[in-house]
Structures are given as C-alpha cells and as structure tokens.
Tab-separated table of C-alpha atoms in Angstrom:
chain	number	residue	atom	x	y	z
A	1	MET	CA	-0.003	-0.007	0.002
A	2	PRO	CA	1.511	3.387	-0.905
A	3	ASN	CA	2.676	5.604	1.943
A	4	SER	CA	0.478	8.468	0.733
A	5	MET	CA	-2.706	6.482	1.386
A	6	LYS	CA	-4.295	6.895	4.843
A	7	ASP	CA	-6.432	4.510	6.843
A	8	PRO	CA	-9.654	6.451	7.677
A	9	LEU	CA	-10.327	4.304	10.769
A	10	ASN	CA	-6.889	4.860	12.248
A	11	GLU	CA	-7.052	8.538	11.385
A	12	LYS	CA	-10.409	8.879	13.199
A	13	GLN	CA	-9.089	7.020	16.258
A	14	SER	CA	-6.022	9.209	16.396
A	15	GLU	CA	-8.172	12.324	16.212
A	16	THR	CA	-10.786	11.291	18.783
A	17	GLY	CA	-8.812	8.998	21.068
A	18	THR	CA	-5.406	10.676	21.143
A	19	ASN	CA	-6.150	14.357	20.880
A	20	ASP	CA	-9.476	14.879	22.649
A	21	ARG	CA	-8.790	12.937	25.834
A	22	PRO	CA	-5.468	14.575	26.714
A	23	ASP	CA	-6.981	18.020	26.002
A	24	SER	CA	-9.838	17.442	28.439
A	25	ILE	CA	-7.537	15.932	31.030
A	26	ARG	CA	-5.066	18.761	30.564
A	27	THR	CA	-7.857	21.334	31.035
A	28	THR	CA	-9.011	19.590	34.206
A	29	THR	CA	-5.455	19.355	35.519
A	30	THR	CA	-4.947	23.095	35.223
A	31	MET	CA	-7.937	23.655	37.504
A	32	MET	CA	-6.669	21.344	40.231
A	33	PRO	CA	-5.286	23.154	43.288
A	34	GLU	CA	-2.010	21.840	44.665
A	35	THR	CA	-1.261	21.403	48.348
A	36	ASN	CA	-1.648	24.753	50.082
A	37	TRP	CA	1.393	24.645	52.368
A	38	ASN	CA	0.443	27.879	54.154
A	39	SER	CA	-2.700	26.159	55.433
A	40	ILE	CA	-0.667	23.081	56.424
A	41	TYR	CA	1.822	25.226	58.363
A	42	THR	CA	-1.086	27.056	60.018
A	43	ALA	CA	-2.686	23.725	60.950
A	44	SER	CA	0.648	22.663	62.474
A	45	MET	CA	0.761	25.809	64.634
A	46	LEU	CA	-2.845	25.287	65.703
A	47	SER	CA	-2.005	21.686	66.552
A	48	PHE	CA	0.851	22.942	68.757
A	49	ILE	CA	-1.426	25.510	70.462
A	50	GLY	CA	-4.122	22.921	71.145
A	51	THR	CA	-1.758	20.327	72.557
A	52	VAL	CA	0.433	22.585	74.686
A	53	GLN	CA	-2.607	23.481	76.810
A	54	PHE	CA	-2.299	20.093	78.503
A	55	SER	CA	1.322	20.217	79.583
A	56	LEU	CA	1.730	23.956	80.160
A	57	TYR	CA	0.584	23.765	83.816
A	58	PHE	CA	2.325	20.538	84.825
A	59	SER	CA	5.164	22.003	86.866
A	60	SER	CA	3.328	24.915	88.484
A	61	MET	CA	-0.242	23.813	89.170
A	62	TRP	CA	0.330	21.650	92.262
A	63	PRO	CA	2.451	24.228	94.148
A	64	TYR	CA	-0.103	26.900	93.244
A	65	VAL	CA	-3.011	24.786	94.492
A	66	GLN	CA	-1.211	24.175	97.791
A	67	ILE	CA	-0.898	27.940	98.295
A	68	ILE	CA	-4.453	28.983	97.485
A	69	ASP	CA	-6.360	25.976	98.883
A	70	ARG	CA	-4.623	23.411	101.083
A	71	SER	CA	-7.813	21.351	101.353
A	72	ILE	CA	-7.156	19.976	97.852
A	73	ASN	CA	-5.287	16.710	98.297
A	74	GLU	CA	-3.433	14.460	95.860
A	75	THR	CA	-6.552	12.509	94.921
A	76	MET	CA	-8.463	15.664	94.061
A	77	PHE	CA	-5.499	16.950	92.105
A	78	GLY	CA	-5.487	13.714	90.125
A	79	TRP	CA	-9.067	14.408	89.114
A	80	ILE	CA	-8.117	17.940	88.081
A	81	ILE	CA	-5.439	16.539	85.770
A	82	ALA	CA	-7.626	13.739	84.438
A	83	ILE	CA	-10.696	15.813	83.658
A	84	TYR	CA	-8.793	17.570	80.848
A	85	SER	CA	-8.600	14.248	79.003
A	86	VAL	CA	-12.257	13.514	79.777
A	87	GLY	CA	-13.233	16.762	78.075
A	88	GLN	CA	-11.067	15.893	75.082
A	89	ILE	CA	-12.589	12.421	74.789
A	90	ILE	CA	-16.087	13.899	74.774
A	91	SER	CA	-15.433	16.768	72.382
A	92	ALA	CA	-13.269	15.055	69.739
A	93	PRO	CA	-16.075	12.960	68.178
A	94	LEU	CA	-18.476	15.886	68.497
A	95	PHE	CA	-16.078	18.178	66.644
A	96	GLY	CA	-15.606	15.484	63.992
A	97	TYR	CA	-19.358	15.037	63.501
A	98	TRP	CA	-19.967	18.776	63.377
A	99	SER	CA	-17.126	19.379	60.907
A	100	ASN	CA	-18.407	16.625	58.646
A	101	LYS	CA	-21.941	18.025	58.860
A	102	ILE	CA	-20.991	21.580	57.832
A	103	GLN	CA	-18.179	20.506	55.475
A	104	GLN	CA	-15.510	22.725	57.022
A	105	VAL	CA	-13.038	22.820	59.917
A	106	ARG	CA	-12.684	26.581	60.405
A	107	LEU	CA	-15.769	27.128	62.600
A	108	PRO	CA	-15.113	24.133	64.889
A	109	LEU	CA	-11.510	25.324	65.280
A	110	PHE	CA	-12.781	28.758	66.328
A	111	VAL	CA	-15.059	27.177	68.929
A	112	GLY	CA	-12.221	25.025	70.222
A	113	LEU	CA	-9.950	28.046	70.667
A	114	ALA	CA	-12.761	29.911	72.451
A	115	LEU	CA	-13.312	27.006	74.865
A	116	MET	CA	-9.589	26.817	75.637
A	117	PHE	CA	-9.494	30.579	76.231
A	118	MET	CA	-12.435	30.333	78.642
A	119	GLY	CA	-10.792	27.446	80.502
A	120	ASN	CA	-7.579	29.438	80.935
A	121	LEU	CA	-9.550	32.431	82.201
A	122	CYS	CA	-11.043	30.172	84.872
A	123	TYR	CA	-7.508	29.338	86.013
A	124	LEU	CA	-6.660	33.043	86.193
A	125	SER	CA	-9.786	33.732	88.249
A	126	LEU	CA	-8.867	31.348	91.083
A	127	GLU	CA	-7.952	34.198	93.438
A	128	LEU	CA	-10.730	36.513	92.232
A	129	THR	CA	-13.760	34.606	93.496
A	130	THR	CA	-15.108	32.942	96.619
A	131	ILE	CA	-16.271	29.858	94.685
A	132	PRO	CA	-14.401	26.756	95.931
A	133	LYS	CA	-11.110	26.480	94.052
A	134	LEU	CA	-11.619	22.778	93.320
A	135	TYR	CA	-14.782	23.446	91.318
A	136	ILE	CA	-13.170	26.255	89.338
A	137	LEU	CA	-10.149	24.099	88.517
A	138	LEU	CA	-12.307	21.150	87.496
A	139	PHE	CA	-14.524	23.296	85.286
A	140	GLY	CA	-11.632	25.249	83.777
A	141	ARG	CA	-9.557	22.195	82.915
A	142	PHE	CA	-12.627	20.429	81.529
A	143	MET	CA	-13.350	23.398	79.246
A	144	THR	CA	-9.727	23.514	78.100
A	145	GLY	CA	-9.838	19.789	77.331
A	146	MET	CA	-13.078	20.213	75.412
A	147	GLY	CA	-11.483	22.920	73.292
A	148	SER	CA	-8.346	20.909	72.568
A	149	GLY	CA	-10.493	18.169	71.070
A	150	ASN	CA	-10.341	20.162	67.829
A	151	VAL	CA	-6.797	18.850	67.272
A	152	CYS	CA	-8.301	15.727	65.700
A	153	LEU	CA	-9.700	17.921	62.905
A	154	LEU	CA	-6.226	19.186	62.042
A	155	ARG	CA	-4.833	15.705	61.397
A	156	THR	CA	-7.837	14.946	59.183
A	157	TYR	CA	-7.466	18.261	57.398
A	158	ALA	CA	-3.778	17.591	56.670
A	159	SER	CA	-4.671	14.317	54.959
A	160	THR	CA	-7.460	15.785	52.835
A	161	ALA	CA	-5.791	19.124	52.083
A	162	SER	CA	-2.687	17.532	50.582
A	163	THR	CA	-2.177	15.658	47.331
A	164	SER	CA	-1.149	12.031	47.474
A	165	LYS	CA	2.521	12.863	46.869
A	166	ASP	CA	2.545	15.470	49.664
A	167	ARG	CA	0.345	13.654	52.178
A	168	LEU	CA	3.039	12.062	54.320
A	169	ARG	CA	4.883	15.344	54.624
A	170	ALA	CA	1.723	17.277	55.480
A	171	ILE	CA	0.670	14.832	58.185
A	172	ALA	CA	4.213	14.856	59.560
A	173	PHE	CA	4.060	18.653	60.031
A	174	VAL	CA	0.797	18.497	61.993
A	175	THR	CA	2.009	15.523	64.044
A	176	CYS	CA	5.233	17.370	64.782
A	177	GLY	CA	3.257	20.363	66.076
A	178	GLN	CA	1.277	18.043	68.315
A	179	ALA	CA	4.387	16.316	69.654
A	180	LEU	CA	6.157	19.602	70.357
A	181	GLY	CA	3.108	20.906	72.194
A	182	ALA	CA	2.913	17.815	74.376
A	183	THR	CA	6.588	17.926	75.368
A	184	SER	CA	7.463	21.634	75.483
A	185	GLY	CA	4.820	22.762	77.958
A	186	PRO	CA	6.983	22.485	81.087
A	187	ALA	CA	9.825	24.286	79.288
A	188	PHE	CA	7.661	27.394	78.981
A	189	GLN	CA	7.511	27.515	82.777
A	190	LEU	CA	11.167	28.556	82.705
A	191	LEU	CA	10.063	31.895	81.255
A	192	PHE	CA	8.321	32.755	84.532
A	193	THR	CA	10.731	31.475	87.180
A	194	SER	CA	12.013	35.009	87.829
A	195	PHE	CA	8.512	36.134	88.886
A	196	THR	CA	7.951	35.295	92.540
A	197	TYR	CA	4.632	34.874	94.334
A	198	PRO	CA	2.437	36.913	94.823
A	199	GLY	CA	4.064	38.804	91.946
A	200	THR	CA	2.903	41.941	90.190
A	201	THR	CA	-0.685	43.100	90.760
A	202	LEU	CA	-2.348	44.004	87.472
A	203	PHE	CA	-5.776	45.069	88.775
A	204	GLY	CA	-7.853	44.017	91.752
A	205	HIS	CA	-6.561	40.652	92.935
A	206	LEU	CA	-5.353	39.592	89.506
A	207	ARG	CA	-1.615	38.994	89.704
A	208	PHE	CA	1.122	38.036	87.318
A	209	ASN	CA	3.574	35.571	88.840
A	210	LEU	CA	5.260	32.254	88.130
A	211	PHE	CA	1.951	30.412	88.729
A	212	THR	CA	-0.382	32.583	86.637
A	213	GLY	CA	2.181	33.268	83.916
A	214	PRO	CA	1.437	30.014	82.043
A	215	ALA	CA	-2.286	30.880	81.993
A	216	PHE	CA	-1.545	34.306	80.529
A	217	LEU	CA	0.689	32.662	77.932
A	218	ALA	CA	-2.023	30.104	77.086
A	219	CYS	CA	-4.585	32.878	76.580
A	220	THR	CA	-2.125	34.709	74.335
A	221	MET	CA	-1.615	31.552	72.310
A	222	ASN	CA	-5.379	31.148	71.914
A	223	LEU	CA	-5.685	34.735	70.661
A	224	PHE	CA	-2.767	34.198	68.284
A	225	GLY	CA	-4.420	31.029	66.972
A	226	THR	CA	-7.622	32.961	66.330
A	227	ILE	CA	-5.715	35.614	64.377
A	228	ILE	CA	-3.920	33.152	62.088
A	229	LEU	CA	-7.157	31.253	61.608
A	230	LEU	CA	-8.859	34.473	60.492
A	231	PHE	CA	-6.190	35.976	58.272
A	232	ILE	CA	-3.787	33.222	57.203
A	233	PHE	CA	-5.589	29.893	57.154
A	234	LYS	CA	-7.165	29.031	53.807
A	235	GLU	CA	-9.266	25.875	53.709
A	236	VAL	CA	-8.323	24.084	50.455
A	237	TYR	CA	-8.948	20.368	50.033
A	238	ALA	CA	-6.469	19.555	47.305
A	239	GLY	CA	-6.555	15.849	48.129
A	240	LEU	CA	-10.293	15.613	47.526
A	241	HIS	CA	-9.970	17.543	44.251
A	242	HIS	CA	-7.375	15.023	43.051
A	243	GLU	CA	-9.715	12.152	43.882
A	244	GLU	CA	-12.450	13.813	41.820
A	245	TYR	CA	-9.963	14.297	38.995
A	246	ASN	CA	-9.054	10.598	39.061
A	247	LYS	CA	-12.750	9.736	38.769
A	248	ILE	CA	-12.992	11.943	35.675
A	249	VAL	CA	-9.962	10.220	34.137
A	250	ARG	CA	-11.505	6.809	34.781
A	251	VAL	CA	-14.777	7.912	33.187
A	252	GLU	CA	-13.042	9.287	30.113
A	253	ASN	CA	-10.967	6.121	29.832
A	254	GLY	CA	-14.153	4.068	29.855
A	255	GLU	CA	-13.357	2.494	33.241
A	256	SER	CA	-16.560	3.837	34.859
A	257	ASN	CA	-20.067	4.040	33.512
A	258	LYS	CA	-20.975	7.261	31.745
A	259	SER	CA	-23.770	8.187	34.152
A	260	GLU	CA	-21.104	9.341	36.629
A	261	THR	CA	-19.543	11.832	34.231
A	262	ALA	CA	-21.864	14.828	34.650
A	263	THR	CA	-22.087	14.568	38.443
A	264	THR	CA	-18.363	14.000	38.905
A	265	LYS	CA	-17.319	16.854	36.653
A	266	ALA	CA	-19.875	19.258	38.080
A	267	SER	CA	-18.804	18.619	41.675
A	268	PHE	CA	-15.149	18.849	40.707
A	269	TYR	CA	-15.470	22.165	38.866
A	270	LYS	CA	-17.638	23.590	41.650
A	271	SER	CA	-15.158	22.631	44.377
A	272	CYS	CA	-12.220	23.964	42.368
A	273	LYS	CA	-13.892	27.321	41.777
A	274	LYS	CA	-14.766	27.579	45.462
A	275	SER	CA	-11.138	27.001	46.475
A	276	LEU	CA	-9.378	29.138	43.856
C-alpha cells in the first residue's frame, strides 16, 4: 500500500482518542489546586497550640493549688489533671461530627480556641472569686480539654488538604506540632521562674507571677491562633480535588459508567472554583 494512502479508521481514532482525551484531562489538571502549604503550616501551629494546653501547667499547678487551697489533696489533684482528657474524649467525636456536617473545619476550630481561652480564664480567676477552688479548677480544665479536642480535625485536614505525593509530609508537620506541644509545655515555665509569688498586681486581685504566667501565655496563644485562623488559614482540600480528577480520568478512559460523568465533573469544577 503506498505511503500516501491513509487509513480512515486509524485517522479517526487518532483524532478522537489521542487528541481529545489529553486536552480534556489537561484542562481539568490546570484547574486542580495543589497542596496549600500555608494552610498546612497554620494547621501545624494550631495543633501545637491545642496540645500545649495540657502540659503547660504541669510543673506549676500543684504548688499553686497548695498555696491557694490546702484542702485539695493528691486525689483531688489527680481528678483535676484527668478531667482535661475527659473533656477531650467527649469533644473530639463531637467536633468530627460537626465538621463533617458543615463541610468545614474553620468554625469548629474557632469554637475550640474559644473554649480553651475560657478554660484558661477560669484558672486566672482562682484568686478573684469565693467559689471553691476545686470546682473552678475542674470546670476550667474540663473546658480547656473540650477545646483541645479540635486537634483531631487538624490531622484529618492535613490528609485531605494535601495531594497524594505530599500527604506524608503534610501529616508529619501536623504531628510534629502536636508532639512539640505535648513535650514543650513544662519548658515554657522557665520563662516565669524570675517572677515570685504573689508577683505583680495588674488590677484588683489579678496578679502576674510564676503560677499565673502560664495561663496568661495560654490565653495569648489562643488569641494568636484565632488571628492566624482568620487571616492566614485558607481551607483548600487539594486531596479531595485530586480524587475527583481521578474519577474523571476513569470515566473518560471508559473504566466507569458514563452516568457518573456529569455529576463527577460538576462537583469537581464547583469545588475547584470555590477554592481558587
């Protein structure tokens, strides 16, 4: 057969099978967001802030309790420490359910930071009220534990906000923030060792000393977390977008039935436009 003659069937396959599919895939690929590392770094900082609330008071709480209320014994103090974890156990699944229901993590993270802030304020108010100190400590630590339950959302976010090739690195950042928060809490107490008790009076009976310093620092961290959540954190689920893209590729390759095409593409384009 002469070289100048063309096979119409092969020519049609090359036009429809080779050219069209890569063009559509290429167009879809350009819309896909990549891993937003700013949001991953922000999630790591929030993970640190949420976890450090547990260990920040370890070295100073017991001496402080012995000064302000000697009726609190070791057993009661054990309950004060444990109730933080009880609050976290209760709130973590609730935060997860709520986040899944509203399809976002930002609002639950805000609520978690607010709860932690309130719990730390309770600790600061120990010398400002006539309410039994044990009840204030139990309530305050429970509230702080409830707020820190939002850390579970950050690990989930890291896995869904990163592409498959970046996922291990993204999860490692958030896990690192959590580990640093759990271990560095007592080290922050060193910042306040030069402040003796009763310390400096700010107003009324509110004092700044080596015992209340960690609570002031925790409140500052909560406010800082709120600021970065407002102005820096951008909720982009690149991992979910890539899954939708893979569905489109399977449909166009004939690996899925065609009834999925319209729904898959529509949800993908909508989610991409919302993120970009």
